[in-house]
Short mmCIF file of C-alpha atoms and ligand atoms in Angstrom, two decimals:
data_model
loop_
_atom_site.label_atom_id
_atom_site.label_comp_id
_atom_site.label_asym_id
_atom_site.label_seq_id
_atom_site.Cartn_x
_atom_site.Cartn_y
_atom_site.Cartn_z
CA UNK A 835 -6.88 -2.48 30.36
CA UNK A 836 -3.52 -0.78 29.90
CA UNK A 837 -2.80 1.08 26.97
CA UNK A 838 0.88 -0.25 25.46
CA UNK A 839 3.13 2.20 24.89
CA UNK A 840 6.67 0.66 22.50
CA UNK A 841 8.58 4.39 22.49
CA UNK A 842 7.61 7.39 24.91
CA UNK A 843 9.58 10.22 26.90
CA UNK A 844 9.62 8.80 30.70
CA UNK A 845 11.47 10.62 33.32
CA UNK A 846 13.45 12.69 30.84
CA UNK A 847 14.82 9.77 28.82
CA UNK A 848 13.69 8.23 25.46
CA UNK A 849 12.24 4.62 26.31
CA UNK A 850 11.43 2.10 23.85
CA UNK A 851 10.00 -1.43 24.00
CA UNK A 852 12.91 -3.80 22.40
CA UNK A 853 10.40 -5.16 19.45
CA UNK A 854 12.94 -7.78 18.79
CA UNK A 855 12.53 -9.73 21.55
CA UNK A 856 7.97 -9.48 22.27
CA UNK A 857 5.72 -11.81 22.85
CA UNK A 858 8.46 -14.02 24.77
CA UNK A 859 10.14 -11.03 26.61
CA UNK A 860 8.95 -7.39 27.74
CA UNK A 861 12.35 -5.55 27.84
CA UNK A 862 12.56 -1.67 27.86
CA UNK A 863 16.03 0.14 26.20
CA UNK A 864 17.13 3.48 27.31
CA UNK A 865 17.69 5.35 24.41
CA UNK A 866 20.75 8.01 25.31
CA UNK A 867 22.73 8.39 22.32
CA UNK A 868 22.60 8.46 18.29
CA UNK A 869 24.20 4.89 18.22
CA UNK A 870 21.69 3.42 20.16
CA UNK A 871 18.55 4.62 19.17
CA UNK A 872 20.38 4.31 14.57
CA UNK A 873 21.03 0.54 15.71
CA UNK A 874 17.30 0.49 17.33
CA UNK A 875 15.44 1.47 14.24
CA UNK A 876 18.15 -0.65 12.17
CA UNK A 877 17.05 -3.97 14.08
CA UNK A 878 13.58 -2.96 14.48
CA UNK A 879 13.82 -3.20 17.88
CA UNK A 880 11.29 0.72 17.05
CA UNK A 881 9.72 0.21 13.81
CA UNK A 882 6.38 1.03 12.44
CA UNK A 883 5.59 4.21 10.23
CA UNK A 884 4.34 6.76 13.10
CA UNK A 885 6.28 4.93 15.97
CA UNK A 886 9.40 5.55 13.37
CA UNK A 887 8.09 9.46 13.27
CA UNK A 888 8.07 9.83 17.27
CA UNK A 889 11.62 8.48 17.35
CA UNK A 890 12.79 10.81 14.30
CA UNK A 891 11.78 14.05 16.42
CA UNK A 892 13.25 12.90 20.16
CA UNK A 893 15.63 11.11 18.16
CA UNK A 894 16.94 15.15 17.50
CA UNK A 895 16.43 15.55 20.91
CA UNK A 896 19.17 12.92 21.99
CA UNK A 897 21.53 14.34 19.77
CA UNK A 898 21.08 17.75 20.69
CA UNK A 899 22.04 16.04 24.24
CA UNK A 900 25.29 14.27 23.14
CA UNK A 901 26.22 17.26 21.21
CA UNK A 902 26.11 19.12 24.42
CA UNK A 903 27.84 16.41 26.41
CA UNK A 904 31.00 15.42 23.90
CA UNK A 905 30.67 19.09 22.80
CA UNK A 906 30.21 18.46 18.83
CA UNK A 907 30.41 21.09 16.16
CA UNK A 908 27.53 22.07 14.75
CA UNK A 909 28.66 20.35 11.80
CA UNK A 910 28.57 16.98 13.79
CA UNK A 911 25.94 17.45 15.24
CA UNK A 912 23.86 17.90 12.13
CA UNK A 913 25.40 14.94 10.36
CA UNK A 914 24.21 13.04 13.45
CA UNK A 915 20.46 14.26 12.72
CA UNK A 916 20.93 13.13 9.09
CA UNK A 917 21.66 9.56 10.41
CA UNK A 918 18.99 9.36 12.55
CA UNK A 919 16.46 10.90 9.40
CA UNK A 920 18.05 8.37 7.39
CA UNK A 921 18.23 5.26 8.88
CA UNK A 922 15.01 3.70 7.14
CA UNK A 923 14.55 4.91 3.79
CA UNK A 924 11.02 3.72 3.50
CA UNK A 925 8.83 4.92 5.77
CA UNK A 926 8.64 8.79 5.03
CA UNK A 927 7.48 9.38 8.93
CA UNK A 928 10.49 8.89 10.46
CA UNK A 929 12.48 11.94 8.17
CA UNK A 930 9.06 13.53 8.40
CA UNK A 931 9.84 13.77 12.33
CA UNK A 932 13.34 14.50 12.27
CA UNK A 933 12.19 17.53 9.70
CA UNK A 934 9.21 18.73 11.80
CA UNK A 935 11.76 19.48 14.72
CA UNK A 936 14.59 20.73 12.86
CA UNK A 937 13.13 24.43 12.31
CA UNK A 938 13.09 24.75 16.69
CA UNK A 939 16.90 23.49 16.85
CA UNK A 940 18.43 27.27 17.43
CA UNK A 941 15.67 27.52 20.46
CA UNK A 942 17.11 24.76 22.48
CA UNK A 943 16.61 21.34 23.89
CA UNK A 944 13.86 22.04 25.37
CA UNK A 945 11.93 23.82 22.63
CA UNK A 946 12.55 20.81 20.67
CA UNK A 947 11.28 18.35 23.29
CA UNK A 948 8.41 20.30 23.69
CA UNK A 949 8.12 20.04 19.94
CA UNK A 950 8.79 16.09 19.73
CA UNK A 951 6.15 15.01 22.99
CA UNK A 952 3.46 17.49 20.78
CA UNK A 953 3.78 14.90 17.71
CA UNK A 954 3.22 12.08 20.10
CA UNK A 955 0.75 13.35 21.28
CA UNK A 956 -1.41 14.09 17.88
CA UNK A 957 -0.21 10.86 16.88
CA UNK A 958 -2.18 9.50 19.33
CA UNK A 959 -5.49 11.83 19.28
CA UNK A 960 -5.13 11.00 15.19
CA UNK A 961 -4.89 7.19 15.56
CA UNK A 962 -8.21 7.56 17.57
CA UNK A 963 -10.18 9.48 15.09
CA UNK A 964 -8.73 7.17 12.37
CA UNK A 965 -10.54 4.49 14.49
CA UNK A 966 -13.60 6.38 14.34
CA UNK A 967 -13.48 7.02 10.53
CA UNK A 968 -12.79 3.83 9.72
CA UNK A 969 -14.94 1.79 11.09
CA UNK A 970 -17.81 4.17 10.31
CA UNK A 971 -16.93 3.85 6.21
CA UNK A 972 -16.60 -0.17 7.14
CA UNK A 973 -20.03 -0.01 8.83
CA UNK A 974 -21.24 1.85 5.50
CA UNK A 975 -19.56 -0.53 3.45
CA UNK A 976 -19.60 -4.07 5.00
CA UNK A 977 -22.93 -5.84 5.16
CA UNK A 978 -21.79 -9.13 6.95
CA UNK A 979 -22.18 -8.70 10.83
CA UNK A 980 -19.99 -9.60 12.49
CA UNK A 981 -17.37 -8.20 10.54
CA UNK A 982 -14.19 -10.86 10.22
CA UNK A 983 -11.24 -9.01 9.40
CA UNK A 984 -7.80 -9.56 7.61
CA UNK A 985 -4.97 -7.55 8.62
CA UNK A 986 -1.10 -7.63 7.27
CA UNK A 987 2.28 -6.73 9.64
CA UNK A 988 1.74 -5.13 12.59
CA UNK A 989 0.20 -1.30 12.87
CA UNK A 990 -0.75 -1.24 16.50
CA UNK A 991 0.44 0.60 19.96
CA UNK A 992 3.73 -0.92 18.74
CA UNK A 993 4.13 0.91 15.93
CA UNK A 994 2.45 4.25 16.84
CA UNK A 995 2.77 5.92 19.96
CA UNK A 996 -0.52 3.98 21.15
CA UNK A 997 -3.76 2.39 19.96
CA UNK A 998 -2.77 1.89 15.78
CA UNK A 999 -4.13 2.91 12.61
CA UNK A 1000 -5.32 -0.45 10.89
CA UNK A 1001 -5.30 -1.90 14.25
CA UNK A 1002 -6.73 1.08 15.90
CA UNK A 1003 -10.07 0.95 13.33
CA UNK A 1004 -10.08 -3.07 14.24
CA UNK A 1005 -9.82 -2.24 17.77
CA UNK A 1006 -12.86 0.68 17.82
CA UNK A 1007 -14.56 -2.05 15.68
CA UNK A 1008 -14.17 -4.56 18.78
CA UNK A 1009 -15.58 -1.50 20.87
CA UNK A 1010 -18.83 -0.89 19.27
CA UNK A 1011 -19.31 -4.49 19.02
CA UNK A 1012 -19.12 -5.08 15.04
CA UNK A 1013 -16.08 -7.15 15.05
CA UNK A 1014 -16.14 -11.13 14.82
CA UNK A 1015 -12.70 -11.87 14.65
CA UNK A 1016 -9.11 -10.91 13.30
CA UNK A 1017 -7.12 -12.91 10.66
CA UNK A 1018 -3.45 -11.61 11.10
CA UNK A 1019 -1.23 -12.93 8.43
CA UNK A 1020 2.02 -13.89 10.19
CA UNK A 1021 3.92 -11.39 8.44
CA UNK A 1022 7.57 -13.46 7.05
CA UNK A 1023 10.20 -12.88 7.35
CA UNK A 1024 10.23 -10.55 10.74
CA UNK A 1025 6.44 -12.56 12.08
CA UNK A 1026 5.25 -8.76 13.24
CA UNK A 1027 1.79 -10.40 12.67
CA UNK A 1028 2.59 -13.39 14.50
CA UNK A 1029 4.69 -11.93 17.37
CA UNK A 1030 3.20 -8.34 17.39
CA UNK A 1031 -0.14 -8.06 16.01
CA UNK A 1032 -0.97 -11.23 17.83
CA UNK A 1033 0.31 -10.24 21.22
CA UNK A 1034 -1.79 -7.18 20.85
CA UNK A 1035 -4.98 -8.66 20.10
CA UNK A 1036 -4.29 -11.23 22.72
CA UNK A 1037 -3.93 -8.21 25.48
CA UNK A 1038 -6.89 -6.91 23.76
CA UNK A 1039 -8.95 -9.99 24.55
CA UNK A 1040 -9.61 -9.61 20.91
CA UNK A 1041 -10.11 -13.31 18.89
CA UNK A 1042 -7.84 -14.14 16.49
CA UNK A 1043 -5.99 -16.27 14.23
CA UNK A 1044 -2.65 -15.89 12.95
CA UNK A 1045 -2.47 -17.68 9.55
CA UNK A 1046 0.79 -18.19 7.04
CA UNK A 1047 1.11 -15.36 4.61
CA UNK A 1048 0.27 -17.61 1.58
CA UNK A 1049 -2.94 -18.60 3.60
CA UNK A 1050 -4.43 -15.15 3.18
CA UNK A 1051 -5.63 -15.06 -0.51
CA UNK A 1052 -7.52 -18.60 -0.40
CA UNK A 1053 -9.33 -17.53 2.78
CA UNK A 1054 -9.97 -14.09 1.45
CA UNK A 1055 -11.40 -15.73 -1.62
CA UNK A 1056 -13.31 -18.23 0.13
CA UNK A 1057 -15.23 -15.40 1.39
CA UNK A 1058 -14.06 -15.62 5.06
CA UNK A 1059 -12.88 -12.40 5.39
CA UNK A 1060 -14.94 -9.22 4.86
CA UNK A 1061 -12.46 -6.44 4.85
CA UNK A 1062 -8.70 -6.23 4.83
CA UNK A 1063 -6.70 -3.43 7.13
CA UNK A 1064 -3.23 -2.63 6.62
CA UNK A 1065 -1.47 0.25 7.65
CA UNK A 1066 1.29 2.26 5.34
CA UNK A 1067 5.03 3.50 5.04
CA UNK A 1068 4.39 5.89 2.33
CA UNK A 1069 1.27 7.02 0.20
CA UNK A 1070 2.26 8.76 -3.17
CA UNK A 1071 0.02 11.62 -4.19
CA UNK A 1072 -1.64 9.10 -6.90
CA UNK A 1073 -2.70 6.80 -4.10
CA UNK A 1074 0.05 3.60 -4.77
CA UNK A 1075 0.79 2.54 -1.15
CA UNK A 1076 4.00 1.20 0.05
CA UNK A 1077 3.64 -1.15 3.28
CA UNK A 1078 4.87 -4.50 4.37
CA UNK A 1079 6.05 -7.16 1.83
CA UNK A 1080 3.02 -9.42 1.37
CA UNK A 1081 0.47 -6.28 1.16
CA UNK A 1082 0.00 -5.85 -2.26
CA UNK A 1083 -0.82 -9.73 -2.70
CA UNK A 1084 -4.03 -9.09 -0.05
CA UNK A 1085 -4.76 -6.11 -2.01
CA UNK A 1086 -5.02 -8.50 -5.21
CA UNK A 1087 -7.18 -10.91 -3.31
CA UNK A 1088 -9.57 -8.25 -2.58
CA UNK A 1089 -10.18 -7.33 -5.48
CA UNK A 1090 -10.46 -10.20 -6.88
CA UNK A 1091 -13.09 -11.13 -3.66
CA UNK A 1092 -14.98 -8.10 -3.97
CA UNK A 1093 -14.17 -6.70 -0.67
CA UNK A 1094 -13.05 -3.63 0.56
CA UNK A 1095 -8.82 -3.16 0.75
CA UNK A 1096 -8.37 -0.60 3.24
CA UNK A 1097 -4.95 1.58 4.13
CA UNK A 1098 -5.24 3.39 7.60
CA UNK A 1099 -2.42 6.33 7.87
CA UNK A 1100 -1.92 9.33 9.26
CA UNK A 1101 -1.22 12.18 6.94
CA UNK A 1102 2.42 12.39 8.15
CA UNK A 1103 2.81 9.00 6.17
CA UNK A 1104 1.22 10.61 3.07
CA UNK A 1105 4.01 12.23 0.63
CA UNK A 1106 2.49 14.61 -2.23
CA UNK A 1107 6.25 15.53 -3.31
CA UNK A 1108 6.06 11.29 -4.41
CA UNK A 1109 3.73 11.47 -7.56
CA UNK A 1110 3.78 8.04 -8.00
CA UNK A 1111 4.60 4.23 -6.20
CA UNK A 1112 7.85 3.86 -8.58
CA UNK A 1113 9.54 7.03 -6.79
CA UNK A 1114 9.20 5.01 -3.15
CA UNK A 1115 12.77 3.79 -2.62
CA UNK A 1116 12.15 0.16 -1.24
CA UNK A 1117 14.28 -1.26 1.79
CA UNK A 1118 15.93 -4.33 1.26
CA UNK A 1119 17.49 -6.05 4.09
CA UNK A 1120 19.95 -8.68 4.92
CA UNK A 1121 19.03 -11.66 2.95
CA UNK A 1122 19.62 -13.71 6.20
CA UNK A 1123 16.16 -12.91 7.45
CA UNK A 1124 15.11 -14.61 4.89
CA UNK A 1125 17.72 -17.47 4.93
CA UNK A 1126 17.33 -18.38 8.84
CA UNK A 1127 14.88 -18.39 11.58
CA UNK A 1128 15.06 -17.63 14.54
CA UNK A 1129 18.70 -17.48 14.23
CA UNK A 1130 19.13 -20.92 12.65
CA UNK A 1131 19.79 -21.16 8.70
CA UNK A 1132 17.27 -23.29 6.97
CA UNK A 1133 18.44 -23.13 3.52
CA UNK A 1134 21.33 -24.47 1.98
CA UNK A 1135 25.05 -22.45 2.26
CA UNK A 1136 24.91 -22.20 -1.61
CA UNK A 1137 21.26 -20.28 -1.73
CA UNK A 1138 21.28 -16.54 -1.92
CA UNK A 1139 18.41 -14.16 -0.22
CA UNK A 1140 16.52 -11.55 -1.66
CA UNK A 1141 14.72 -9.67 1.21
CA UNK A 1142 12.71 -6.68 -0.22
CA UNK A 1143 10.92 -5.20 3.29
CA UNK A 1144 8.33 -3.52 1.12
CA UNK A 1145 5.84 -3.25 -1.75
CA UNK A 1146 3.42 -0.72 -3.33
CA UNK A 1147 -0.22 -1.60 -3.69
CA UNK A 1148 -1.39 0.31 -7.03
CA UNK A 1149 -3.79 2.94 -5.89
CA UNK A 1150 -6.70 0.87 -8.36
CA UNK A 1151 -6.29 -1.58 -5.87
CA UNK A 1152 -7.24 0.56 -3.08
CA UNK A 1153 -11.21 0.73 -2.02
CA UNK A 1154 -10.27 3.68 0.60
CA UNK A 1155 -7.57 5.77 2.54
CA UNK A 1156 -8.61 6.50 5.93
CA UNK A 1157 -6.38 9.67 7.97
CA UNK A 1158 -7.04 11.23 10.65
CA UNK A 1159 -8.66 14.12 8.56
CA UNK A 1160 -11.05 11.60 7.12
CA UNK A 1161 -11.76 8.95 4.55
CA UNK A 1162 -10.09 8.98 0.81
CA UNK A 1163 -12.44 7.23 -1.38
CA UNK A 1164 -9.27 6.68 -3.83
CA UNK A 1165 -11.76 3.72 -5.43
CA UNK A 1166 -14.19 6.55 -6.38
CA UNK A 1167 -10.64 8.65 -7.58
CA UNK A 1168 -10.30 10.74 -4.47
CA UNK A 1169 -6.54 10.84 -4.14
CA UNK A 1170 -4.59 12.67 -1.55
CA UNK A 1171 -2.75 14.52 -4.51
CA UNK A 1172 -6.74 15.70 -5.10
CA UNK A 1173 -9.08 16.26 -2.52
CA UNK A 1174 -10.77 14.61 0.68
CA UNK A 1175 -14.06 13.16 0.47
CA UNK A 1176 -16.56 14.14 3.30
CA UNK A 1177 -15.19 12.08 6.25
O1 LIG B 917 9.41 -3.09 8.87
P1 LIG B 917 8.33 -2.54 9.77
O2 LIG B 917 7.92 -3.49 10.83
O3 LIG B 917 8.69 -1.18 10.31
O4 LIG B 917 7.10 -2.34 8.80
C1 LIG B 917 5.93 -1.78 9.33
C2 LIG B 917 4.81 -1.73 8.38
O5 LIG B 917 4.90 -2.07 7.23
C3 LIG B 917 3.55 -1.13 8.91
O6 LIG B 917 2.44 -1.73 8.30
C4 LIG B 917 3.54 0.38 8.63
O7 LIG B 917 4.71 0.97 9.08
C5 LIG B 917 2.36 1.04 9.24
S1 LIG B 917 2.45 1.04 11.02
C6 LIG B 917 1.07 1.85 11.59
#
């Protein structure tokens, strides 16, 4: 089967899959300039934490490019690195990989290339050992066989450079043969769970069922589901998680099911200068992705939108963290802002 890859460095040129347009249409963008790759991560079109990360550090490589080309001052040329860093507020990866290739800037382009395809590729080897670790603790945890799983947004190849954190554990699941079947909440009002996550399970040959966001507590607490995935944007030292809207709700649901909640992340996406969930800055978008769909309005010219992107699951809520380092049993008070439990 071949691996999808949404944002990689092909033939000397930043290449993303154009997550706007998926499932209906596979179309590639060429990435060659600041503007492009800003109004990219502004429409999604890259998105996910670690995908987000990848783009920050070749998204320095670009600009070191265009710098070169329209001959910038230095002083541009930085500003232009501070757009690209802060384009999303949320996710901490993607100033996380502007920042891990800034130090190499005075060594040259290709210094800093050789900087941005090395985070790639340990985002990849991590997302596989996150795969391992986590379905290990499930296996330790989860007595139902085969395991039916919940996930929320979409945390796959898309939004990594391949393979996925939540998605990655549900997919090494599927490989040892624990895995029943996938509930992926659609994920309103951008449907990454019902464009994204479901296209990926679909390539995966991986059964699944994409169910309305409100759907999701009732079938958790029907006992349907015996352990909910989600990936993350930004874990505080204390644990508190921020991830796509409609998170913390599964995270209730859980615990009020008695089933594990549990964030996959690498540790690039976990911020020990944030104590707490209340210093994540939340995104709020345009409130006509709430108002419309698929480009047609649906409520009335009079209604207003209110379109936060994000929320933070308490860290109580939280059975485990899993990173590529190992497992956070922040149920049993093992926070990143403390120590790592034995993976
Ligand atoms: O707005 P998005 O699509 O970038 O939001 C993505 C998420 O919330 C993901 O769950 C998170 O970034 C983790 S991706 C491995």
């Amino acid at each position: 089967m071949s691996e999808i890859r949404a944002i990689s460095w092909v033939s000397d040129g930043l290449v993303l899959i154009d997550q706007t347009k998926l499932p209906q249409q596979e179309i590639n963008l060429n990435i060659e300039t600041v503007d492009q790759l800003v109004d990219a991560i502004k429409k999604l079109a890259v998105r996910g934490a670690p995908a987000l990360g990848a783009a920050g550090a070749w998204g320095v490589v670009i600009a070191m490019r265009q710098a070169v080309k329209e001959k910038w001052s230095n002083e541009k040329r930085n500003e232009e690195f501070l757009r690209i860093r802060n384009a999303r507020p949320t996710a901490v990866n993607l100033a996380w990989g502007v920042d891990k290739v800034l130090p190499f800037v005075d060594q040259g382009i290709d210094e800093v290339l050789a900087k941005a395809n090395q985070i790639a590729a340990e985002d990849e080897a991590g997302n596989r050992q996150m795969g391992k670790f986590g379905s290990s603790w499930i296996e330790s945890k989860v007595k139902n066989r085969p395991i039916r799983a919940l996930t929320h947004c979409n945390t796959g190849s898309l939004a990594t450079t391949t393979w996925g954190t939540a998605l990655g554990v549900i997919r090494e699941m599927n490989a040892r043969g624990i895995l029943k079947h996938v509930f992926a909440d659609e994920t309103r009002p951008l449907l990454q769970g019902g464009r994204l996550t479901a296209w990926e399970l679909a390539h995966d040959n991986i059964e699944h069922f994409v169910i309305a966001d409100g759907a999701a507590t009732s079938i958790i607490a029907r006992g349907e589901v015996d352990v909910a995935l989600i990936g993350a944007d930004r874990v505080a030292a204390n644990g508190d998680t921020a991830n796509k809207i409609g998170s913390f709700a599964v995270a209730l649901a859980c615990k009020y099911a008695g089933i594990p909640f549990v964030v996959v992340a690498p540790e690039s996406t976990v911020d020990v200068a944030t104590l707490t969930g209340a210093d994540i800055e939340i995104e709020y978008r345009d409130e006509n992705e709430i108002l419309s769909l698929n480009g047609q309005r649906i409520s009335p010219a009079k209604s207003k939108g209110l379109n936060p992107a994000f929320d933070v699951t308490p860290a109580e809520l939280i059975s485990a963290l899993v990173t590529e380092k190992g497992v956070y049993e922040i149920s049993n008070g093992i926070t990143p802002g403390s120590k790592l439990a034995k993976a």
